[in-house]
Amino acid sequence: MYIVMLGKPGSGKGTVGNLLSKKLKIPHISSGELFRSYVKKAGNIGKEIDEYISKGNLVPDNLAIKLVEKRLLEQDCEKGVILDGFPRTKSQAIELDDFLKKRNKKVDIAIELDLSDKDIIDRIVKRMVCTNKDCREVYNSEFKPPKQEGICDICGSKLEKREDDDVETVRKRLQSYYETSAELTDYYKSQQLLYAVKLNLHSGKTSEDVAKEVEEYLKEK
Ligand code: ADP
Ligand code: ZN
């Protein structure tokens, strides 16, 4: 099963993607996390990537595609993946389709999480992420605080704030999102692959609820 997660930065793609990954037993690949892992390694590619990410700009398509495809060729991806943050542009989507087609595979569903900009900003500035790369649990000081401040409930590792999670960079990331998202959702809609979920921070609907809903939908499909 090849699943694409769409939606604004901070819409909960990562959390829902992680839950689905556990339910469906396929890896969850976040392009943002993949790129940040290069930045942490501080090689030449990492330096180049950092130039874009730190300003809230998109990594150029050719580089993004190259690195994601490299990851998709790893063995754990054979039965499918949950892609989160990739594709971000229509040309990335077309490239992904070509890549999968060559391997007799295809995107099965594109899940879009839809949240207002205000909710997004509220959520992101309060976001903390587990530093353990095998865990990456996401917390929120208001909506989902850890039991012990700064410590992950699940694995006990330290939590960190992402460097690009400040209001100004989030606004820029939302702007980048608007520049490329319409053509991307249209692309999947026209193939009848789009499954949109409308969300509201105060509705009480949790990421777990969304993951369950998607899982049910996939069973019926
Ligand atoms: P968010 O969705 O919360 O903005 P991500 O972790 O998905 O954060 O991405 C962080 C940054 O990594 C983005 O702002 C962008 O610079 C870069 N990035 C991630 N995925 C892509 C992609 N598919 N194409 C280009 N740039 C990307
Ligand atoms: Zn953790």
mmCIF file with all atom_site columns, C-alpha atoms in Angstrom, residues 27-205:
data_model
loop_
_atom_site.group_PDB
_atom_site.id
_atom_site.type_symbol
_atom_site.label_atom_id
_atom_site.label_alt_id
_atom_site.label_comp_id
_atom_site.label_asym_id
_atom_site.label_entity_id
_atom_site.label_seq_id
_atom_site.pdbx_PDB_ins_code
_atom_site.Cartn_x
_atom_site.Cartn_y
_atom_site.Cartn_z
_atom_site.occupancy
_atom_site.B_iso_or_equiv
_atom_site.pdbx_formal_charge
_atom_site.auth_seq_id
_atom_site.auth_comp_id
_atom_site.auth_asym_id
_atom_site.auth_atom_id
_atom_site.pdbx_PDB_model_num
ATOM 1   C CA . PRO A 1 27  ? 7.289   2.511  7.157   1.00 0.00 ? 27  PRO A CA 1
ATOM 2   C CA . HIS A 1 28  ? 6.379   6.138  7.616   1.00 0.00 ? 28  HIS A CA 1
ATOM 3   C CA . ILE A 1 29  ? 8.734   8.326  5.646   1.00 0.00 ? 29  ILE A CA 1
ATOM 4   C CA . SER A 1 30  ? 8.723   12.029 6.327   1.00 0.00 ? 30  SER A CA 1
ATOM 5   C CA . SER A 1 31  ? 10.659  13.944 3.686   1.00 0.00 ? 31  SER A CA 1
ATOM 6   C CA . GLY A 1 32  ? 11.211  16.790 6.166   1.00 0.00 ? 32  GLY A CA 1
ATOM 7   C CA . GLU A 1 33  ? 12.733  14.380 8.664   1.00 0.00 ? 33  GLU A CA 1
ATOM 8   C CA . LEU A 1 34  ? 14.796  12.727 5.959   1.00 0.00 ? 34  LEU A CA 1
ATOM 9   C CA . PHE A 1 35  ? 16.152  16.123 4.910   1.00 0.00 ? 35  PHE A CA 1
ATOM 10  C CA . ARG A 1 36  ? 16.826  17.195 8.483   1.00 0.00 ? 36  ARG A CA 1
ATOM 11  C CA . SER A 1 37  ? 18.829  13.992 8.978   1.00 0.00 ? 37  SER A CA 1
ATOM 12  C CA . TYR A 1 38  ? 21.121  15.157 6.157   1.00 0.00 ? 38  TYR A CA 1
ATOM 13  C CA . VAL A 1 39  ? 21.410  18.573 7.767   1.00 0.00 ? 39  VAL A CA 1
ATOM 14  C CA . LYS A 1 40  ? 22.446  16.923 11.048  1.00 0.00 ? 40  LYS A CA 1
ATOM 15  C CA . LYS A 1 41  ? 25.164  14.949 9.258   1.00 0.00 ? 41  LYS A CA 1
ATOM 16  C CA . ALA A 1 42  ? 26.513  18.329 8.093   1.00 0.00 ? 42  ALA A CA 1
ATOM 17  C CA . GLY A 1 43  ? 27.926  17.122 4.765   1.00 0.00 ? 43  GLY A CA 1
ATOM 18  C CA . ASN A 1 44  ? 27.651  19.081 1.527   1.00 0.00 ? 44  ASN A CA 1
ATOM 19  C CA . ILE A 1 45  ? 24.111  17.944 0.780   1.00 0.00 ? 45  ILE A CA 1
ATOM 20  C CA . GLY A 1 46  ? 23.096  18.842 4.324   1.00 0.00 ? 46  GLY A CA 1
ATOM 21  C CA . LYS A 1 47  ? 24.522  22.335 3.987   1.00 0.00 ? 47  LYS A CA 1
ATOM 22  C CA . GLU A 1 48  ? 22.687  22.879 0.734   1.00 0.00 ? 48  GLU A CA 1
ATOM 23  C CA . ILE A 1 49  ? 19.409  21.624 2.201   1.00 0.00 ? 49  ILE A CA 1
ATOM 24  C CA . ASP A 1 50  ? 19.757  23.796 5.285   1.00 0.00 ? 50  ASP A CA 1
ATOM 25  C CA . GLU A 1 51  ? 19.853  26.919 3.102   1.00 0.00 ? 51  GLU A CA 1
ATOM 26  C CA . TYR A 1 52  ? 16.290  26.197 2.021   1.00 0.00 ? 52  TYR A CA 1
ATOM 27  C CA . ILE A 1 53  ? 14.758  24.678 5.134   1.00 0.00 ? 53  ILE A CA 1
ATOM 28  C CA . SER A 1 54  ? 15.961  27.329 7.553   1.00 0.00 ? 54  SER A CA 1
ATOM 29  C CA . LYS A 1 55  ? 14.251  30.021 5.468   1.00 0.00 ? 55  LYS A CA 1
ATOM 30  C CA . GLY A 1 56  ? 11.014  28.077 5.091   1.00 0.00 ? 56  GLY A CA 1
ATOM 31  C CA . ASN A 1 57  ? 11.615  27.518 1.378   1.00 0.00 ? 57  ASN A CA 1
ATOM 32  C CA . LEU A 1 58  ? 11.133  24.234 -0.432  1.00 0.00 ? 58  LEU A CA 1
ATOM 33  C CA . VAL A 1 59  ? 14.120  22.082 -1.293  1.00 0.00 ? 59  VAL A CA 1
ATOM 34  C CA . PRO A 1 60  ? 14.433  22.076 -5.130  1.00 0.00 ? 60  PRO A CA 1
ATOM 35  C CA . ASP A 1 61  ? 12.479  19.279 -6.819  1.00 0.00 ? 61  ASP A CA 1
ATOM 36  C CA . ASN A 1 62  ? 15.453  17.456 -8.322  1.00 0.00 ? 62  ASN A CA 1
ATOM 37  C CA . LEU A 1 63  ? 17.233  17.190 -4.976  1.00 0.00 ? 63  LEU A CA 1
ATOM 38  C CA . ALA A 1 64  ? 14.056  16.276 -3.057  1.00 0.00 ? 64  ALA A CA 1
ATOM 39  C CA . ILE A 1 65  ? 13.204  13.573 -5.586  1.00 0.00 ? 65  ILE A CA 1
ATOM 40  C CA . LYS A 1 66  ? 16.715  12.137 -5.599  1.00 0.00 ? 66  LYS A CA 1
ATOM 41  C CA . LEU A 1 67  ? 16.852  11.759 -1.827  1.00 0.00 ? 67  LEU A CA 1
ATOM 42  C CA . VAL A 1 68  ? 13.337  10.364 -1.421  1.00 0.00 ? 68  VAL A CA 1
ATOM 43  C CA . GLU A 1 69  ? 13.821  7.822  -4.213  1.00 0.00 ? 69  GLU A CA 1
ATOM 44  C CA . LYS A 1 70  ? 17.057  6.713  -2.602  1.00 0.00 ? 70  LYS A CA 1
ATOM 45  C CA . ARG A 1 71  ? 15.115  6.083  0.601   1.00 0.00 ? 71  ARG A CA 1
ATOM 46  C CA . LEU A 1 72  ? 12.323  4.259  -1.276  1.00 0.00 ? 72  LEU A CA 1
ATOM 47  C CA . LEU A 1 73  ? 14.848  1.820  -2.701  1.00 0.00 ? 73  LEU A CA 1
ATOM 48  C CA . GLU A 1 74  ? 15.691  0.548  0.766   1.00 0.00 ? 74  GLU A CA 1
ATOM 49  C CA . GLN A 1 75  ? 14.355  -2.878 1.515   1.00 0.00 ? 75  GLN A CA 1
ATOM 50  C CA . ASP A 1 76  ? 11.802  -1.982 4.175   1.00 0.00 ? 76  ASP A CA 1
ATOM 51  C CA . CYS A 1 77  ? 9.814   -0.051 1.557   1.00 0.00 ? 77  CYS A CA 1
ATOM 52  C CA . GLU A 1 78  ? 9.012   -3.033 -0.618  1.00 0.00 ? 78  GLU A CA 1
ATOM 53  C CA . LYS A 1 79  ? 5.482   -3.630 0.674   1.00 0.00 ? 79  LYS A CA 1
ATOM 54  C CA . GLY A 1 80  ? 4.571   0.017  0.667   1.00 0.00 ? 80  GLY A CA 1
ATOM 55  C CA . VAL A 1 81  ? 5.125   3.223  2.580   1.00 0.00 ? 81  VAL A CA 1
ATOM 56  C CA . ILE A 1 82  ? 3.365   6.190  4.049   1.00 0.00 ? 82  ILE A CA 1
ATOM 57  C CA . LEU A 1 83  ? 4.870   9.260  2.478   1.00 0.00 ? 83  LEU A CA 1
ATOM 58  C CA . ASP A 1 84  ? 4.511   12.399 4.513   1.00 0.00 ? 84  ASP A CA 1
ATOM 59  C CA . GLY A 1 85  ? 5.603   15.702 3.004   1.00 0.00 ? 85  GLY A CA 1
ATOM 60  C CA . PHE A 1 86  ? 6.400   14.171 -0.347  1.00 0.00 ? 86  PHE A CA 1
ATOM 61  C CA . PRO A 1 87  ? 5.237   14.804 -3.032  1.00 0.00 ? 87  PRO A CA 1
ATOM 62  C CA . ARG A 1 88  ? 4.924   18.539 -2.364  1.00 0.00 ? 88  ARG A CA 1
ATOM 63  C CA . THR A 1 89  ? 4.599   19.656 -5.981  1.00 0.00 ? 89  THR A CA 1
ATOM 64  C CA . LYS A 1 90  ? 2.906   18.237 -9.039  1.00 0.00 ? 90  LYS A CA 1
ATOM 65  C CA . SER A 1 91  ? 6.217   17.468 -10.686 1.00 0.00 ? 91  SER A CA 1
ATOM 66  C CA . GLN A 1 92  ? 7.257   15.465 -7.605  1.00 0.00 ? 92  GLN A CA 1
ATOM 67  C CA . ALA A 1 93  ? 3.943   13.586 -7.865  1.00 0.00 ? 93  ALA A CA 1
ATOM 68  C CA . ILE A 1 94  ? 4.531   12.760 -11.520 1.00 0.00 ? 94  ILE A CA 1
ATOM 69  C CA . GLU A 1 95  ? 8.070   11.668 -10.766 1.00 0.00 ? 95  GLU A CA 1
ATOM 70  C CA . LEU A 1 96  ? 6.828   9.444  -7.925  1.00 0.00 ? 96  LEU A CA 1
ATOM 71  C CA . ASP A 1 97  ? 4.247   7.845  -10.236 1.00 0.00 ? 97  ASP A CA 1
ATOM 72  C CA . ASP A 1 98  ? 6.964   7.096  -12.801 1.00 0.00 ? 98  ASP A CA 1
ATOM 73  C CA . PHE A 1 99  ? 9.197   5.634  -10.131 1.00 0.00 ? 99  PHE A CA 1
ATOM 74  C CA . LEU A 1 100 ? 6.418   3.359  -8.821  1.00 0.00 ? 100 LEU A CA 1
ATOM 75  C CA . LYS A 1 101 ? 5.160   2.407  -12.267 1.00 0.00 ? 101 LYS A CA 1
ATOM 76  C CA . LYS A 1 102 ? 8.606   1.114  -13.234 1.00 0.00 ? 102 LYS A CA 1
ATOM 77  C CA . ARG A 1 103 ? 8.286   -1.232 -10.268 1.00 0.00 ? 103 ARG A CA 1
ATOM 78  C CA . ASN A 1 104 ? 4.683   -2.245 -11.031 1.00 0.00 ? 104 ASN A CA 1
ATOM 79  C CA . LYS A 1 105 ? 3.379   -0.234 -8.137  1.00 0.00 ? 105 LYS A CA 1
ATOM 80  C CA . LYS A 1 106 ? 1.196   2.811  -7.724  1.00 0.00 ? 106 LYS A CA 1
ATOM 81  C CA . VAL A 1 107 ? -0.102  5.347  -5.230  1.00 0.00 ? 107 VAL A CA 1
ATOM 82  C CA . ASP A 1 108 ? -3.223  3.842  -3.632  1.00 0.00 ? 108 ASP A CA 1
ATOM 83  C CA . ILE A 1 109 ? -4.563  6.870  -1.808  1.00 0.00 ? 109 ILE A CA 1
ATOM 84  C CA . ALA A 1 110 ? -3.732  10.498 -1.028  1.00 0.00 ? 110 ALA A CA 1
ATOM 85  C CA . ILE A 1 111 ? -5.011  11.589 2.380   1.00 0.00 ? 111 ILE A CA 1
ATOM 86  C CA . GLU A 1 112 ? -5.464  15.308 2.890   1.00 0.00 ? 112 GLU A CA 1
ATOM 87  C CA . LEU A 1 113 ? -5.770  16.748 6.400   1.00 0.00 ? 113 LEU A CA 1
ATOM 88  C CA . ASP A 1 114 ? -7.456  20.116 6.257   1.00 0.00 ? 114 ASP A CA 1
ATOM 89  C CA . LEU A 1 115 ? -7.000  22.618 9.113   1.00 0.00 ? 115 LEU A CA 1
ATOM 90  C CA . SER A 1 116 ? -7.322  26.434 9.176   1.00 0.00 ? 116 SER A CA 1
ATOM 91  C CA . ASP A 1 117 ? -4.163  28.596 9.176   1.00 0.00 ? 117 ASP A CA 1
ATOM 92  C CA . LYS A 1 118 ? -4.996  29.920 12.628  1.00 0.00 ? 118 LYS A CA 1
ATOM 93  C CA . ASP A 1 119 ? -5.236  26.394 14.036  1.00 0.00 ? 119 ASP A CA 1
ATOM 94  C CA . ILE A 1 120 ? -1.994  25.505 12.278  1.00 0.00 ? 120 ILE A CA 1
ATOM 95  C CA . ILE A 1 121 ? -0.064  28.385 13.844  1.00 0.00 ? 121 ILE A CA 1
ATOM 96  C CA . ASP A 1 122 ? -1.590  27.698 17.267  1.00 0.00 ? 122 ASP A CA 1
ATOM 97  C CA . ARG A 1 123 ? -0.515  24.138 17.013  1.00 0.00 ? 123 ARG A CA 1
ATOM 98  C CA . ILE A 1 124 ? 2.963   24.502 15.582  1.00 0.00 ? 124 ILE A CA 1
ATOM 99  C CA . VAL A 1 125 ? 4.312   27.114 17.970  1.00 0.00 ? 125 VAL A CA 1
ATOM 100 C CA . LYS A 1 126 ? 3.405   24.794 20.857  1.00 0.00 ? 126 LYS A CA 1
ATOM 101 C CA . ARG A 1 127 ? 4.844   21.691 19.224  1.00 0.00 ? 127 ARG A CA 1
ATOM 102 C CA . MET A 1 128 ? 7.649   19.534 20.671  1.00 0.00 ? 128 MET A CA 1
ATOM 103 C CA . VAL A 1 129 ? 9.115   16.431 19.068  1.00 0.00 ? 129 VAL A CA 1
ATOM 104 C CA . CYS A 1 130 ? 10.904  13.429 20.617  1.00 0.00 ? 130 CYS A CA 1
ATOM 105 C CA . THR A 1 131 ? 14.618  13.462 19.726  1.00 0.00 ? 131 THR A CA 1
ATOM 106 C CA . ASN A 1 132 ? 14.793  9.670  19.475  1.00 0.00 ? 132 ASN A CA 1
ATOM 107 C CA . LYS A 1 133 ? 14.740  9.008  15.747  1.00 0.00 ? 133 LYS A CA 1
ATOM 108 C CA . ASP A 1 134 ? 13.005  5.651  16.165  1.00 0.00 ? 134 ASP A CA 1
ATOM 109 C CA . CYS A 1 135 ? 10.207  7.290  18.131  1.00 0.00 ? 135 CYS A CA 1
ATOM 110 C CA . ARG A 1 136 ? 9.623   10.882 16.950  1.00 0.00 ? 136 ARG A CA 1
ATOM 111 C CA . GLU A 1 137 ? 6.431   11.196 19.003  1.00 0.00 ? 137 GLU A CA 1
ATOM 112 C CA . VAL A 1 138 ? 4.917   14.661 18.655  1.00 0.00 ? 138 VAL A CA 1
ATOM 113 C CA . TYR A 1 139 ? 3.667   16.640 21.688  1.00 0.00 ? 139 TYR A CA 1
ATOM 114 C CA . ASN A 1 140 ? 1.907   19.946 22.157  1.00 0.00 ? 140 ASN A CA 1
ATOM 115 C CA . SER A 1 141 ? 2.230   22.009 25.308  1.00 0.00 ? 141 SER A CA 1
ATOM 116 C CA . GLU A 1 142 ? -1.497  22.769 25.240  1.00 0.00 ? 142 GLU A CA 1
ATOM 117 C CA . PHE A 1 143 ? -3.252  19.934 23.449  1.00 0.00 ? 143 PHE A CA 1
ATOM 118 C CA . LYS A 1 144 ? -1.005  17.001 24.244  1.00 0.00 ? 144 LYS A CA 1
ATOM 119 C CA . PRO A 1 145 ? 1.535   17.798 26.958  1.00 0.00 ? 145 PRO A CA 1
ATOM 120 C CA . PRO A 1 146 ? 4.039   15.119 27.995  1.00 0.00 ? 146 PRO A CA 1
ATOM 121 C CA . LYS A 1 147 ? 3.555   13.752 31.523  1.00 0.00 ? 147 LYS A CA 1
ATOM 122 C CA . GLN A 1 148 ? 6.956   15.096 32.510  1.00 0.00 ? 148 GLN A CA 1
ATOM 123 C CA . GLU A 1 149 ? 8.020   18.387 30.960  1.00 0.00 ? 149 GLU A CA 1
ATOM 124 C CA . GLY A 1 150 ? 10.566  17.982 28.156  1.00 0.00 ? 150 GLY A CA 1
ATOM 125 C CA . ILE A 1 151 ? 10.569  14.172 28.316  1.00 0.00 ? 151 ILE A CA 1
ATOM 126 C CA . CYS A 1 152 ? 8.935   11.694 25.947  1.00 0.00 ? 152 CYS A CA 1
ATOM 127 C CA . ASP A 1 153 ? 6.183   9.575  27.596  1.00 0.00 ? 153 ASP A CA 1
ATOM 128 C CA . ILE A 1 154 ? 6.928   6.653  25.343  1.00 0.00 ? 154 ILE A CA 1
ATOM 129 C CA . CYS A 1 155 ? 10.693  6.296  25.328  1.00 0.00 ? 155 CYS A CA 1
ATOM 130 C CA . GLY A 1 156 ? 11.973  8.743  27.946  1.00 0.00 ? 156 GLY A CA 1
ATOM 131 C CA . SER A 1 157 ? 14.149  10.690 25.498  1.00 0.00 ? 157 SER A CA 1
ATOM 132 C CA . LYS A 1 158 ? 14.411  14.457 25.517  1.00 0.00 ? 158 LYS A CA 1
ATOM 133 C CA . LEU A 1 159 ? 11.930  16.526 23.538  1.00 0.00 ? 159 LEU A CA 1
ATOM 134 C CA . GLU A 1 160 ? 13.038  19.322 21.268  1.00 0.00 ? 160 GLU A CA 1
ATOM 135 C CA . LYS A 1 161 ? 11.499  22.220 19.450  1.00 0.00 ? 161 LYS A CA 1
ATOM 136 C CA . ARG A 1 162 ? 12.152  22.310 15.723  1.00 0.00 ? 162 ARG A CA 1
ATOM 137 C CA . GLU A 1 163 ? 14.192  25.295 14.649  1.00 0.00 ? 163 GLU A CA 1
ATOM 138 C CA . ASP A 1 164 ? 11.726  26.211 11.916  1.00 0.00 ? 164 ASP A CA 1
ATOM 139 C CA . ASP A 1 165 ? 8.719   26.104 14.267  1.00 0.00 ? 165 ASP A CA 1
ATOM 140 C CA . ASP A 1 166 ? 8.487   29.842 14.988  1.00 0.00 ? 166 ASP A CA 1
ATOM 141 C CA . VAL A 1 167 ? 5.557   32.001 13.843  1.00 0.00 ? 167 VAL A CA 1
ATOM 142 C CA . GLU A 1 168 ? 7.457   33.788 11.102  1.00 0.00 ? 168 GLU A CA 1
ATOM 143 C CA . THR A 1 169 ? 8.874   30.648 9.504   1.00 0.00 ? 169 THR A CA 1
ATOM 144 C CA . VAL A 1 170 ? 5.515   28.903 9.840   1.00 0.00 ? 170 VAL A CA 1
ATOM 145 C CA . ARG A 1 171 ? 3.865   31.766 7.902   1.00 0.00 ? 171 ARG A CA 1
ATOM 146 C CA . LYS A 1 172 ? 6.498   31.345 5.210   1.00 0.00 ? 172 LYS A CA 1
ATOM 147 C CA . ARG A 1 173 ? 5.955   27.592 5.143   1.00 0.00 ? 173 ARG A CA 1
ATOM 148 C CA . LEU A 1 174 ? 2.209   28.123 4.795   1.00 0.00 ? 174 LEU A CA 1
ATOM 149 C CA . GLN A 1 175 ? 2.880   30.461 1.888   1.00 0.00 ? 175 GLN A CA 1
ATOM 150 C CA . SER A 1 176 ? 5.099   27.833 0.202   1.00 0.00 ? 176 SER A CA 1
ATOM 151 C CA . TYR A 1 177 ? 2.316   25.361 0.825   1.00 0.00 ? 177 TYR A CA 1
ATOM 152 C CA . TYR A 1 178 ? -0.290  27.514 -0.925  1.00 0.00 ? 178 TYR A CA 1
ATOM 153 C CA . GLU A 1 179 ? 1.982   27.964 -3.918  1.00 0.00 ? 179 GLU A CA 1
ATOM 154 C CA . THR A 1 180 ? 2.086   24.261 -4.712  1.00 0.00 ? 180 THR A CA 1
ATOM 155 C CA . SER A 1 181 ? -0.785  22.530 -2.944  1.00 0.00 ? 181 SER A CA 1
ATOM 156 C CA . ALA A 1 182 ? -3.707  23.205 -5.295  1.00 0.00 ? 182 ALA A CA 1
ATOM 157 C CA . GLU A 1 183 ? -2.137  21.542 -8.324  1.00 0.00 ? 183 GLU A CA 1
ATOM 158 C CA . LEU A 1 184 ? -1.134  18.630 -6.148  1.00 0.00 ? 184 LEU A CA 1
ATOM 159 C CA . THR A 1 185 ? -4.582  17.993 -4.646  1.00 0.00 ? 185 THR A CA 1
ATOM 160 C CA . ASP A 1 186 ? -6.118  18.450 -8.116  1.00 0.00 ? 186 ASP A CA 1
ATOM 161 C CA . TYR A 1 187 ? -3.684  15.903 -9.465  1.00 0.00 ? 187 TYR A CA 1
ATOM 162 C CA . TYR A 1 188 ? -4.879  13.245 -7.028  1.00 0.00 ? 188 TYR A CA 1
ATOM 163 C CA . LYS A 1 189 ? -8.510  14.343 -7.165  1.00 0.00 ? 189 LYS A CA 1
ATOM 164 C CA . SER A 1 190 ? -8.601  13.880 -10.936 1.00 0.00 ? 190 SER A CA 1
ATOM 165 C CA . GLN A 1 191 ? -7.454  10.289 -10.431 1.00 0.00 ? 191 GLN A CA 1
ATOM 166 C CA . GLN A 1 192 ? -10.075 9.762  -7.727  1.00 0.00 ? 192 GLN A CA 1
ATOM 167 C CA . LEU A 1 193 ? -7.364  9.070  -5.193  1.00 0.00 ? 193 LEU A CA 1
ATOM 168 C CA . LEU A 1 194 ? -8.027  11.980 -2.849  1.00 0.00 ? 194 LEU A CA 1
ATOM 169 C CA . TYR A 1 195 ? -9.506  11.355 0.593   1.00 0.00 ? 195 TYR A CA 1
ATOM 170 C CA . ALA A 1 196 ? -9.961  14.630 2.452   1.00 0.00 ? 196 ALA A CA 1
ATOM 171 C CA . VAL A 1 197 ? -10.511 14.952 6.213   1.00 0.00 ? 197 VAL A CA 1
ATOM 172 C CA . LYS A 1 198 ? -11.710 18.303 7.568   1.00 0.00 ? 198 LYS A CA 1
ATOM 173 C CA . LEU A 1 199 ? -10.307 19.068 11.005  1.00 0.00 ? 199 LEU A CA 1
ATOM 174 C CA . ASN A 1 200 ? -10.695 21.656 13.726  1.00 0.00 ? 200 ASN A CA 1
ATOM 175 C CA . LEU A 1 201 ? -8.356  21.906 16.702  1.00 0.00 ? 201 LEU A CA 1
ATOM 176 C CA . HIS A 1 202 ? -11.203 22.235 19.173  1.00 0.00 ? 202 HIS A CA 1
ATOM 177 C CA . SER A 1 203 ? -13.508 19.570 17.755  1.00 0.00 ? 203 SER A CA 1
ATOM 178 C CA . GLY A 1 204 ? -12.073 16.897 20.009  1.00 0.00 ? 204 GLY A CA 1
ATOM 179 C CA . LYS A 1 205 ? -11.294 14.636 17.054  1.00 0.00 ? 205 LYS A CA 1
#
